[in-house]
Tab-separated table of N, CA and C in Angstrom:
chain	number	residue	atom	x	y	z
A	8	PRO	N	-39.840	-16.364	3.559
A	8	PRO	CA	-40.639	-17.093	2.574
A	8	PRO	C	-40.175	-18.408	2.414
A	9	GLU	N	-40.451	-19.436	2.456
A	9	GLU	CA	-40.261	-20.868	2.092
A	9	GLU	C	-39.934	-20.647	0.896
A	10	GLU	N	-38.906	-21.500	0.493
A	10	GLU	CA	-38.296	-21.987	-0.634
A	10	GLU	C	-39.030	-23.325	-1.216
A	11	VAL	N	-39.340	-23.136	-2.700
A	11	VAL	CA	-39.906	-24.306	-3.411
A	11	VAL	C	-39.389	-25.075	-4.272
A	12	SER	N	-38.857	-26.311	-3.670
A	12	SER	CA	-38.018	-27.034	-4.632
A	12	SER	C	-39.217	-27.152	-6.380
A	13	LEU	N	-38.115	-27.378	-7.038
A	13	LEU	CA	-38.570	-27.550	-8.549
A	13	LEU	C	-39.106	-28.688	-8.503
A	14	ASN	N	-39.268	-29.683	-7.508
A	14	ASN	CA	-39.809	-30.931	-8.234
A	14	ASN	C	-41.381	-30.871	-7.184
A	15	ALA	N	-41.486	-29.799	-6.496
A	15	ALA	CA	-42.510	-29.386	-6.070
A	15	ALA	C	-43.552	-28.676	-6.328
A	16	LEU	N	-42.812	-28.212	-6.960
A	16	LEU	CA	-43.726	-27.036	-7.747
A	16	LEU	C	-44.377	-27.528	-9.166
A	17	VAL	N	-43.563	-28.485	-9.973
A	17	VAL	CA	-43.923	-29.162	-11.068
A	17	VAL	C	-44.971	-30.060	-10.607
A	18	ARG	N	-44.847	-30.761	-9.608
A	18	ARG	CA	-46.236	-31.649	-9.031
A	18	ARG	C	-47.358	-30.874	-9.046
A	19	GLN	N	-47.234	-29.238	-8.135
A	19	GLN	CA	-48.448	-28.439	-8.375
A	19	GLN	C	-49.040	-28.062	-9.347
A	20	ILE	N	-48.092	-27.760	-10.191
A	20	ILE	CA	-48.365	-27.471	-11.627
A	20	ILE	C	-49.342	-28.463	-12.158
A	21	HIS	N	-48.771	-29.652	-12.254
A	21	HIS	CA	-49.435	-30.812	-12.758
A	21	HIS	C	-50.771	-30.769	-12.223
A	22	ARG	N	-51.054	-31.010	-10.660
A	22	ARG	CA	-52.197	-31.031	-10.284
A	22	ARG	C	-53.625	-29.925	-10.587
A	23	TRP	N	-53.094	-28.937	-10.963
A	23	TRP	CA	-53.893	-27.721	-11.471
A	23	TRP	C	-54.189	-27.912	-12.773
A	24	VAL	N	-53.169	-28.087	-13.651
A	24	VAL	CA	-53.338	-28.773	-14.636
A	24	VAL	C	-54.232	-29.559	-15.349
A	25	CYS	N	-54.158	-30.644	-14.436
A	25	CYS	CA	-55.457	-31.629	-14.470
A	25	CYS	C	-56.560	-31.612	-14.528
A	26	ILE	N	-56.901	-30.434	-13.175
A	26	ILE	CA	-57.854	-29.666	-13.092
A	26	ILE	C	-58.289	-29.095	-14.617
A	27	ALA	N	-57.733	-28.291	-14.931
A	27	ALA	CA	-58.281	-27.425	-16.444
A	27	ALA	C	-58.465	-28.519	-17.440
A	28	PHE	N	-57.463	-29.589	-17.536
A	28	PHE	CA	-57.967	-30.605	-18.153
A	28	PHE	C	-59.105	-31.235	-17.916
A	29	THR	N	-59.491	-31.621	-16.737
A	29	THR	CA	-61.092	-32.077	-16.743
A	29	THR	C	-61.990	-31.151	-16.972
A	30	LEU	N	-62.005	-29.948	-16.890
A	30	LEU	CA	-62.868	-28.656	-17.251
A	30	LEU	C	-63.181	-28.346	-18.660
A	31	GLY	N	-61.799	-28.588	-19.505
A	31	GLY	CA	-62.024	-28.651	-20.811
A	31	GLY	C	-62.487	-30.119	-21.837
A	32	VAL	N	-62.533	-31.215	-21.072
A	32	VAL	CA	-63.299	-32.452	-21.589
A	32	VAL	C	-64.493	-32.342	-21.614
A	33	ILE	N	-65.034	-31.467	-20.144
A	33	ILE	CA	-66.044	-31.487	-19.885
A	33	ILE	C	-67.318	-30.534	-20.935
A	34	ALA	N	-66.508	-29.276	-21.294
A	34	ALA	CA	-66.731	-28.508	-21.912
A	34	ALA	C	-66.496	-28.982	-23.436
A	35	ASN	N	-65.997	-29.907	-23.969
A	35	ASN	CA	-66.218	-31.073	-25.306
A	35	ASN	C	-67.641	-31.744	-25.027
A	36	ILE	N	-67.385	-32.402	-24.237
A	36	ILE	CA	-68.909	-33.087	-23.856
A	36	ILE	C	-69.967	-32.172	-23.891
A	37	LEU	N	-70.145	-31.474	-23.269
A	37	LEU	CA	-71.578	-30.599	-23.392
A	37	LEU	C	-71.554	-29.974	-24.840
A	38	ALA	N	-70.582	-29.139	-25.283
A	38	ALA	CA	-70.619	-28.644	-26.956
A	38	ALA	C	-71.172	-30.037	-28.042
A	39	ILE	N	-70.773	-30.903	-27.448
A	39	ILE	CA	-71.301	-32.550	-28.541
A	39	ILE	C	-73.052	-32.404	-28.265
A	40	PHE	N	-73.048	-33.006	-26.915
A	40	PHE	CA	-74.043	-33.403	-26.479
A	40	PHE	C	-75.232	-32.683	-26.113
A	41	VAL	N	-74.645	-31.436	-25.235
A	41	VAL	CA	-76.118	-30.271	-25.014
A	41	VAL	C	-76.437	-29.784	-25.846
A	42	LEU	N	-75.299	-28.723	-26.657
A	42	LEU	CA	-75.503	-27.917	-27.537
A	42	LEU	C	-75.815	-28.464	-29.057
A	43	LYS	N	-75.813	-30.029	-28.939
A	43	LYS	CA	-76.149	-30.494	-30.081
A	43	LYS	C	-75.572	-30.365	-31.584
A	44	GLN	N	-74.235	-30.064	-31.114
A	44	GLN	CA	-72.916	-29.416	-32.460
A	44	GLN	C	-72.594	-30.746	-33.239
A	45	GLN	N	-72.950	-30.706	-34.490
A	45	GLN	CA	-72.183	-32.037	-35.192
A	45	GLN	C	-70.756	-31.682	-34.839
A	46	THR	N	-70.047	-30.953	-35.012
A	46	THR	CA	-68.861	-29.973	-35.084
A	46	THR	C	-68.550	-28.723	-34.400
A	47	PRO	N	-67.972	-29.065	-33.259
A	47	PRO	CA	-67.594	-27.989	-32.138
A	47	PRO	C	-66.983	-27.011	-32.713
A	48	ALA	N	-66.434	-25.937	-31.831
A	48	ALA	CA	-65.837	-25.347	-32.256
A	48	ALA	C	-64.195	-25.495	-32.181
A	49	VAL	N	-63.337	-24.966	-32.772
A	49	VAL	CA	-61.910	-25.571	-32.783
A	49	VAL	C	-61.383	-25.142	-31.354
A	50	TRP	N	-62.047	-23.935	-31.105
A	50	TRP	CA	-61.209	-23.411	-29.885
A	50	TRP	C	-61.567	-24.335	-28.459
A	51	VAL	N	-62.861	-24.855	-28.799
A	51	VAL	CA	-63.402	-25.959	-27.479
A	51	VAL	C	-62.525	-27.311	-27.374
A	52	GLY	N	-61.989	-27.676	-28.831
A	52	GLY	CA	-61.230	-28.612	-28.543
A	52	GLY	C	-60.427	-28.469	-28.153
A	53	MET	N	-59.508	-27.365	-28.372
A	53	MET	CA	-58.189	-26.460	-27.831
A	53	MET	C	-57.927	-26.800	-25.981
A	54	LEU	N	-59.731	-26.392	-25.557
A	54	LEU	CA	-59.447	-26.453	-24.201
A	54	LEU	C	-58.922	-27.506	-23.598
A	55	ALA	N	-59.101	-28.956	-24.035
A	55	ALA	CA	-58.536	-29.665	-23.488
A	55	ALA	C	-57.609	-30.335	-23.919
A	56	LEU	N	-57.027	-29.809	-25.336
A	56	LEU	CA	-55.626	-30.274	-25.877
A	56	LEU	C	-54.304	-29.277	-25.492
A	57	ILE	N	-54.502	-27.932	-25.238
A	57	ILE	CA	-53.654	-27.257	-24.269
A	57	ILE	C	-52.945	-27.703	-22.918
A	58	PRO	N	-53.758	-27.985	-22.152
A	58	PRO	CA	-53.373	-28.292	-20.481
A	58	PRO	C	-53.229	-29.971	-20.761
A	59	LEU	N	-53.636	-31.140	-22.083
A	59	LEU	CA	-53.109	-32.253	-21.758
A	59	LEU	C	-51.562	-32.362	-22.226
A	60	ILE	N	-51.037	-30.984	-22.962
A	60	ILE	CA	-49.572	-31.105	-23.662
A	60	ILE	C	-48.905	-30.793	-22.239
A	61	VAL	N	-49.373	-30.172	-21.409
A	61	VAL	CA	-48.463	-29.249	-20.134
A	61	VAL	C	-48.705	-30.579	-19.286
A	62	LEU	N	-49.838	-31.506	-19.189
A	62	LEU	CA	-49.885	-32.729	-18.636
A	62	LEU	C	-48.774	-33.869	-19.100
A	63	LEU	N	-48.798	-33.836	-20.238
A	63	LEU	CA	-47.661	-34.720	-20.974
A	63	LEU	C	-46.129	-34.434	-20.402
A	64	LEU	N	-45.798	-32.924	-20.632
A	64	LEU	CA	-44.332	-32.628	-20.101
A	64	LEU	C	-43.959	-32.974	-18.701
A	65	THR	N	-45.268	-32.446	-17.633
A	65	THR	CA	-44.862	-32.469	-16.236
A	65	THR	C	-45.009	-33.826	-16.073
A	66	GLY	N	-45.783	-34.979	-16.210
A	66	GLY	CA	-45.794	-36.291	-16.106
A	66	GLY	C	-44.486	-36.730	-16.603
A	67	LEU	N	-44.270	-36.772	-17.943
A	67	LEU	CA	-42.584	-37.399	-18.232
A	67	LEU	C	-41.733	-36.810	-17.380
A	68	TYR	N	-41.705	-35.579	-16.849
A	68	TYR	CA	-40.453	-35.059	-15.904
A	68	TYR	C	-40.271	-35.723	-15.084
A	69	MET	N	-41.837	-36.074	-14.105
A	69	MET	CA	-41.916	-36.763	-12.696
A	69	MET	C	-42.008	-38.046	-12.958
A	70	PHE	N	-41.991	-38.753	-14.320
A	70	PHE	CA	-41.806	-40.266	-14.256
A	70	PHE	C	-39.935	-40.571	-14.362
A	71	VAL	N	-39.553	-39.511	-15.187
A	71	VAL	CA	-37.844	-40.029	-15.212
A	71	VAL	C	-37.383	-39.473	-13.788
A	72	LEU	N	-37.766	-38.453	-12.859
A	72	LEU	CA	-36.923	-37.950	-11.957
A	72	LEU	C	-36.319	-39.575	-10.694
A	73	PRO	N	-37.133	-40.548	-10.703
A	73	PRO	CA	-36.435	-41.523	-9.743
A	73	PRO	C	-35.466	-42.476	-10.690
A	74	TYR	N	-35.588	-42.290	-11.728
A	74	TYR	CA	-34.219	-42.982	-12.748
A	74	TYR	C	-33.119	-41.572	-12.520
A	75	ILE	N	-33.423	-40.528	-12.368
A	75	ILE	CA	-32.152	-39.806	-12.372
A	75	ILE	C	-31.705	-39.786	-11.038
A	76	ALA	N	-32.515	-40.013	-9.815
A	76	ALA	CA	-32.006	-39.800	-8.730
A	76	ALA	C	-31.151	-41.181	-8.397
A	77	LYS	N	-31.542	-42.668	-8.997
A	77	LYS	CA	-31.073	-43.553	-8.893
A	77	LYS	C	-29.744	-43.529	-9.576
A	78	GLY	N	-29.591	-42.984	-10.807
A	78	GLY	CA	-28.456	-42.955	-11.504
A	78	GLY	C	-27.251	-41.913	-10.499
A	79	ARG	N	-27.636	-40.713	-9.754
A	79	ARG	CA	-26.888	-40.084	-9.210
A	79	ARG	C	-26.247	-40.695	-7.924
A	80	ARG	N	-27.211	-41.565	-7.568
A	80	ARG	CA	-26.713	-42.565	-6.392
A	80	ARG	C	-26.034	-43.259	-6.530
A	81	ALA	N	-26.075	-44.101	-7.833
A	81	ALA	CA	-25.075	-45.236	-8.072
A	81	ALA	C	-23.437	-44.537	-8.528
A	82	GLY	N	-23.517	-43.517	-8.331
A	82	GLY	CA	-22.237	-42.672	-8.702
A	82	GLY	C	-22.127	-42.297	-10.197
A	83	GLY	N	-23.179	-42.726	-11.107
A	83	GLY	CA	-23.136	-42.074	-12.575
A	83	GLY	C	-23.442	-40.728	-12.934
């Protein structure tokens, strides 16, 4: 079996969670405009919020990686 690096795993999770987030946003739009609800159920809003939190964490991790690597190369 191939060994998968942590960076590759985080990138893959980020990609798949992005799809989940997009589906959650579409569900929100459908709940508001198609079903004509004034205030959609709370769980519909959570469909987009939960993946958004994961996207934030994985995105910040990937954002910081080059700076960490640069610091290691500089000897710090």
